[in-house]
Coordinates of C-alpha atoms and ligand atoms in Angstrom, one line a residue:
M15 CA 105.3 89.7 108.0
L16 CA 106.3 88.1 110.7
E17 CA 109.1 88.0 112.6
I18 CA 110.2 86.0 115.8
K19 CA 114.1 86.2 117.0
N20 CA 115.0 84.4 119.6
L21 CA 112.1 85.3 122.2
H22 CA 112.2 84.5 125.7
V23 CA 109.7 85.3 128.3
K24 CA 108.3 84.7 131.4
L25 CA 106.1 85.1 133.8
E26 CA 106.0 88.7 135.4
E27 CA 104.2 87.4 138.9
E28 CA 106.4 84.3 139.6
D29 CA 110.0 83.4 138.2
K30 CA 108.8 80.8 135.4
R31 CA 110.3 80.9 131.6
I32 CA 107.8 79.9 128.6
L33 CA 108.8 80.6 126.3
K34 CA 113.1 80.5 126.1
G35 CA 114.3 81.1 122.4
V36 CA 112.1 81.0 119.7
D37 CA 112.3 82.0 116.5
L38 CA 109.8 82.4 113.6
S39 CA 109.5 83.8 109.9
V40 CA 105.7 84.2 108.5
E41 CA 105.6 85.0 105.1
A42 CA 103.2 87.4 103.8
G43 CA 100.8 85.6 102.0
S44 CA 102.0 81.9 104.1
V45 CA 99.8 79.9 106.3
H46 CA 102.2 78.4 108.9
A47 CA 100.7 75.9 112.0
I48 CA 102.5 75.3 115.4
M49 CA 101.5 72.2 117.1
G50 CA 103.0 70.8 120.2
P51 CA 102.0 69.2 123.2
N52 CA 99.9 70.9 126.2
G53 CA 102.3 73.4 128.4
S54 CA 104.9 73.6 125.5
G55 CA 104.3 77.3 125.6
K56 CA 101.1 78.1 122.1
S57 CA 99.0 79.7 123.7
T58 CA 102.0 82.4 126.0
L59 CA 103.5 83.0 122.6
S60 CA 99.9 84.5 121.1
Y61 CA 99.3 86.1 124.3
V62 CA 102.9 87.7 124.0
L63 CA 102.1 88.8 120.7
S64 CA 98.8 90.4 121.6
G65 CA 100.1 92.4 124.2
R66 CA 98.7 90.2 127.0
D67 CA 99.5 91.7 130.9
G68 CA 101.3 88.5 132.9
Y69 CA 104.1 88.0 130.8
E70 CA 107.6 89.7 130.2
V71 CA 110.5 89.7 127.8
S72 CA 113.5 89.1 128.8
E73 CA 115.6 88.1 125.6
G74 CA 114.3 88.8 121.7
S75 CA 112.1 91.0 119.4
A76 CA 109.0 90.0 117.1
T77 CA 108.6 92.6 114.6
L78 CA 104.8 92.8 112.3
E79 CA 106.2 94.4 109.0
G80 CA 109.3 95.9 110.2
A81 CA 107.7 97.5 113.2
D82 CA 108.7 96.6 116.5
L83 CA 105.8 94.0 117.7
L84 CA 106.8 94.4 121.7
G85 CA 107.3 98.2 122.3
M86 CA 103.3 99.0 121.0
E87 CA 100.1 98.3 123.1
P88 CA 97.5 95.9 122.3
E89 CA 95.5 98.3 120.1
E90 CA 98.2 99.6 118.5
R91 CA 99.3 96.1 117.2
A92 CA 95.5 95.7 116.1
A93 CA 95.8 98.6 114.5
A94 CA 99.2 97.4 112.8
G95 CA 96.7 94.6 111.7
L96 CA 96.6 91.5 114.2
F97 CA 94.9 90.3 115.0
L98 CA 94.5 87.3 117.5
A99 CA 91.7 84.2 117.3
F100 CA 91.0 83.5 120.7
Q101 CA 90.7 79.5 122.0
Y102 CA 88.0 80.3 123.9
P103 CA 86.1 83.8 123.2
V104 CA 84.3 85.6 125.6
E105 CA 80.5 85.9 125.7
I106 CA 79.7 90.5 126.6
P107 CA 75.9 90.6 127.9
G108 CA 74.3 93.2 126.4
V109 CA 76.5 94.1 123.8
G110 CA 75.3 93.7 120.8
N111 CA 77.6 91.9 118.0
M112 CA 76.8 94.8 115.7
T113 CA 78.1 97.2 118.1
F114 CA 80.5 95.3 119.1
L115 CA 82.2 94.6 115.7
R116 CA 81.2 98.8 114.5
T117 CA 83.7 100.3 117.6
A118 CA 86.0 98.0 116.9
V119 CA 86.2 98.5 113.4
N120 CA 85.9 103.0 113.8
A121 CA 89.2 102.2 116.2
Q122 CA 91.1 100.6 114.1
R123 CA 90.2 103.3 111.1
K124 CA 90.5 105.9 114.2
A125 CA 94.2 104.4 115.3
R126 CA 95.2 103.7 111.6
G127 CA 94.4 107.8 110.8
Q128 CA 91.0 107.1 108.4
D129 CA 87.0 108.6 109.1
E130 CA 84.7 106.2 110.5
L131 CA 82.7 104.1 108.6
S132 CA 78.5 105.9 108.7
A133 CA 76.3 103.6 109.8
S134 CA 74.9 102.4 106.7
D135 CA 78.4 101.8 104.7
F136 CA 79.3 99.3 108.3
L137 CA 76.0 97.7 108.0
K138 CA 76.6 97.0 104.0
Q139 CA 79.9 95.7 104.8
V140 CA 79.2 93.0 107.7
R141 CA 75.7 92.1 105.9
E142 CA 78.6 91.6 102.8
R143 CA 81.3 89.2 104.9
A144 CA 78.8 87.5 106.5
K145 CA 77.4 86.4 103.8
E146 CA 80.4 85.2 102.3
L147 CA 80.9 83.1 105.0
K148 CA 78.0 81.7 105.1
I149 CA 77.0 83.4 108.8
D150 CA 73.4 83.8 109.7
A151 CA 72.6 87.4 110.0
E152 CA 70.7 86.3 112.6
M153 CA 73.7 86.0 114.8
L154 CA 74.4 89.3 114.3
K155 CA 71.8 90.9 116.3
R156 CA 72.2 89.1 119.2
S157 CA 74.9 89.6 122.1
V158 CA 78.5 88.7 121.4
N159 CA 78.9 84.7 122.0
V160 CA 75.9 84.7 124.5
G161 CA 74.3 81.6 123.7
F162 CA 75.9 80.8 120.9
S163 CA 77.3 77.4 120.1
G164 CA 81.3 76.8 120.1
G165 CA 80.7 76.4 116.5
E166 CA 78.8 80.0 116.4
K167 CA 81.6 81.5 118.7
K168 CA 84.4 80.2 116.5
R169 CA 82.6 81.4 113.3
N170 CA 82.0 84.9 114.9
E171 CA 85.6 84.8 115.5
I172 CA 86.4 84.4 112.0
L173 CA 83.3 87.3 110.9
Q174 CA 85.8 90.1 113.2
M175 CA 88.7 88.9 111.7
A176 CA 86.8 89.6 108.1
V177 CA 85.6 92.8 108.8
L178 CA 89.1 94.2 110.7
E179 CA 90.9 92.8 106.8
P180 CA 94.0 92.1 109.8
K181 CA 97.5 91.1 108.1
M182 CA 98.7 89.2 110.7
C183 CA 95.4 86.1 111.8
I184 CA 96.8 84.1 114.7
L185 CA 94.4 81.7 115.6
D186 CA 94.9 79.7 119.1
E187 CA 93.2 76.2 118.8
T188 CA 90.0 78.2 117.2
D189 CA 88.9 74.1 116.0
S190 CA 89.0 72.8 119.8
G191 CA 85.5 71.5 120.9
L192 CA 84.1 71.9 116.9
D193 CA 82.4 68.8 115.6
V194 CA 83.9 68.1 111.9
D195 CA 81.2 70.7 110.3
A196 CA 81.7 73.8 112.7
M197 CA 85.8 73.2 111.7
K198 CA 85.3 72.8 108.0
L199 CA 83.4 75.9 108.2
V200 CA 85.8 77.6 110.5
A201 CA 88.4 76.7 107.9
D202 CA 86.4 77.8 104.8
G203 CA 86.4 81.0 106.1
V204 CA 89.9 81.4 106.6
N205 CA 91.1 79.9 103.4
A206 CA 88.2 82.6 101.8
L207 CA 91.0 85.1 103.7
R208 CA 93.6 84.0 102.3
D209 CA 95.1 86.5 100.5
A210 CA 99.3 88.1 99.4
G211 CA 98.7 90.8 101.5
R212 CA 97.7 88.6 104.9
A213 CA 99.4 85.5 106.5
F214 CA 98.2 82.9 109.2
L215 CA 99.7 81.4 112.8
V216 CA 96.9 78.5 113.0
I217 CA 97.6 76.9 117.0
T218 CA 96.1 73.2 116.6
H219 CA 96.3 69.7 117.7
Y220 CA 94.3 68.1 115.0
Q221 CA 95.9 67.3 112.0
R222 CA 92.3 67.2 110.6
L223 CA 91.9 70.9 110.5
L224 CA 95.2 70.9 108.4
D225 CA 93.4 68.8 105.8
H226 CA 91.2 72.0 104.9
I227 CA 94.2 74.8 105.5
K228 CA 96.9 73.6 104.2
P229 CA 99.5 75.2 105.6
D230 CA 103.0 75.7 103.8
V231 CA 105.1 75.2 106.4
V232 CA 104.6 73.4 110.3
H233 CA 106.2 74.0 113.3
I234 CA 106.7 71.6 116.2
M235 CA 106.7 73.0 119.2
A236 CA 108.0 71.5 123.1
D237 CA 109.8 73.3 125.8
G238 CA 109.5 76.7 124.5
R239 CA 110.7 76.5 121.8
I240 CA 110.2 75.1 118.3
V241 CA 112.2 72.0 117.6
K242 CA 111.4 71.2 114.0
S243 CA 109.9 72.6 111.3
G244 CA 109.1 71.3 107.6
G245 CA 105.8 70.5 105.3
P246 CA 102.2 69.2 105.7
E247 CA 103.6 65.6 106.0
L248 CA 105.4 66.8 109.5
A249 CA 101.9 67.3 110.7
L250 CA 100.7 64.0 109.2
E251 CA 104.1 62.2 111.0
V252 CA 102.3 64.0 114.5
E253 CA 98.9 62.0 114.0
H254 CA 100.1 58.9 113.5
N255 CA 103.3 58.6 115.4
G256 CA 102.3 61.2 118.3
Y257 CA 105.2 63.7 119.5
G258 CA 107.8 61.1 120.9
D259 CA 109.8 60.0 117.9
I260 CA 110.2 64.0 116.9
L261 CA 111.3 65.2 120.9
A262 CA 113.8 61.7 121.3
E263 CA 115.0 63.2 118.1
V264 CA 115.4 66.9 118.9
E265 CA 116.8 65.4 122.5
Ligands
ADP29 P1 100.3 76.1 124.9 O1 98.6 76.5 124.1 O2 101.2 75.2 124.5 O3 99.6 74.3 125.7 P2 100.8 77.2 127.4 O4 100.9 78.4 126.8 O5 99.3 77.6 127.5 O6 100.8 76.2 126.2 O7 101.7 77.5 128.9 C1 102.9 77.1 128.9 C2 103.4 76.9 130.2 O8 103.1 78.2 130.8 C3 102.1 75.7 131.0 O9 103.2 75.4 131.7 C4 101.8 76.6 131.8 O10 101.1 76.1 132.6 C5 102.3 77.9 131.6 N1 101.6 79.9 131.7 C6 101.4 80.1 131.1 N2 100.9 81.3 131.3 C7 100.6 80.7 132.6 C8 100.2 82.0 133.9 N3 99.9 83.1 133.9 N4 100.1 81.6 135.4 C9 100.9 79.6 135.5 N5 101.3 79.4 134.6 C10 101.4 79.9 133.3
MG30 MG1 97.3 74.3 126.6
MG31 MG1 96.9 76.7 124.3

């Protein structure tokens, strides 16, 4: 699904190298987790994959189902099936959640050469998704994320994901700042969307999220590289011992 090879990324504005040769292969149907100390480049990786400005790829490649991601515009990446759930979802005053979702869905359908969904078909689809994810329909009537609690914002990200039906979902610290119940709801949402044709990259600081979203593979990122990969037990090791042992071993 996602194949990253020797990815080197620096800041556009200054000569600062952030990613220094990332290799990562995520198979369809799987969930991969990335953990790692602050500042190791986890968010940068998700930004570069989604096409955010300000970063320069100096070497390497990233493909989605074989297509060159890095050569696409951000909206083309979304149309190709990439979705990034943000660490800090933005508030958009004056734009209703439903309008936002419908615009996103129809832009994606257009890019895929499909007809727009009618208002009633769209409404039906969103209500179904919201129900499956136990999201209060009241949330759909409000402006995007305005006045939402941390938990509601994250669940709204999951709702967007459910409605857009992406193939490759990247969640960047979607659990940060959430209490245990809200985290469980996010995890339940992800689990409900797990599918043989879909893959997840879950970036997290906390192993407890991985108690609820069982990853197939756990990667440790440090100083712009993936320095170790293993099974779920690797996350437990980090939880118990911190990153010190792993980093020392790698050195
Ligand atoms: P993580 O998500 O693992 O905490 P980040 O990808 O946010 O790490 O950051 C990696 C490093 O790159 C950090 O040292 C961070 O300060 C730096 N960095 C990332 N983006 C920028 C930017 N736009 N301007 C300056 N420094 C940046
Ligand atoms: Mg950070
Ligand atoms: Mg980050």
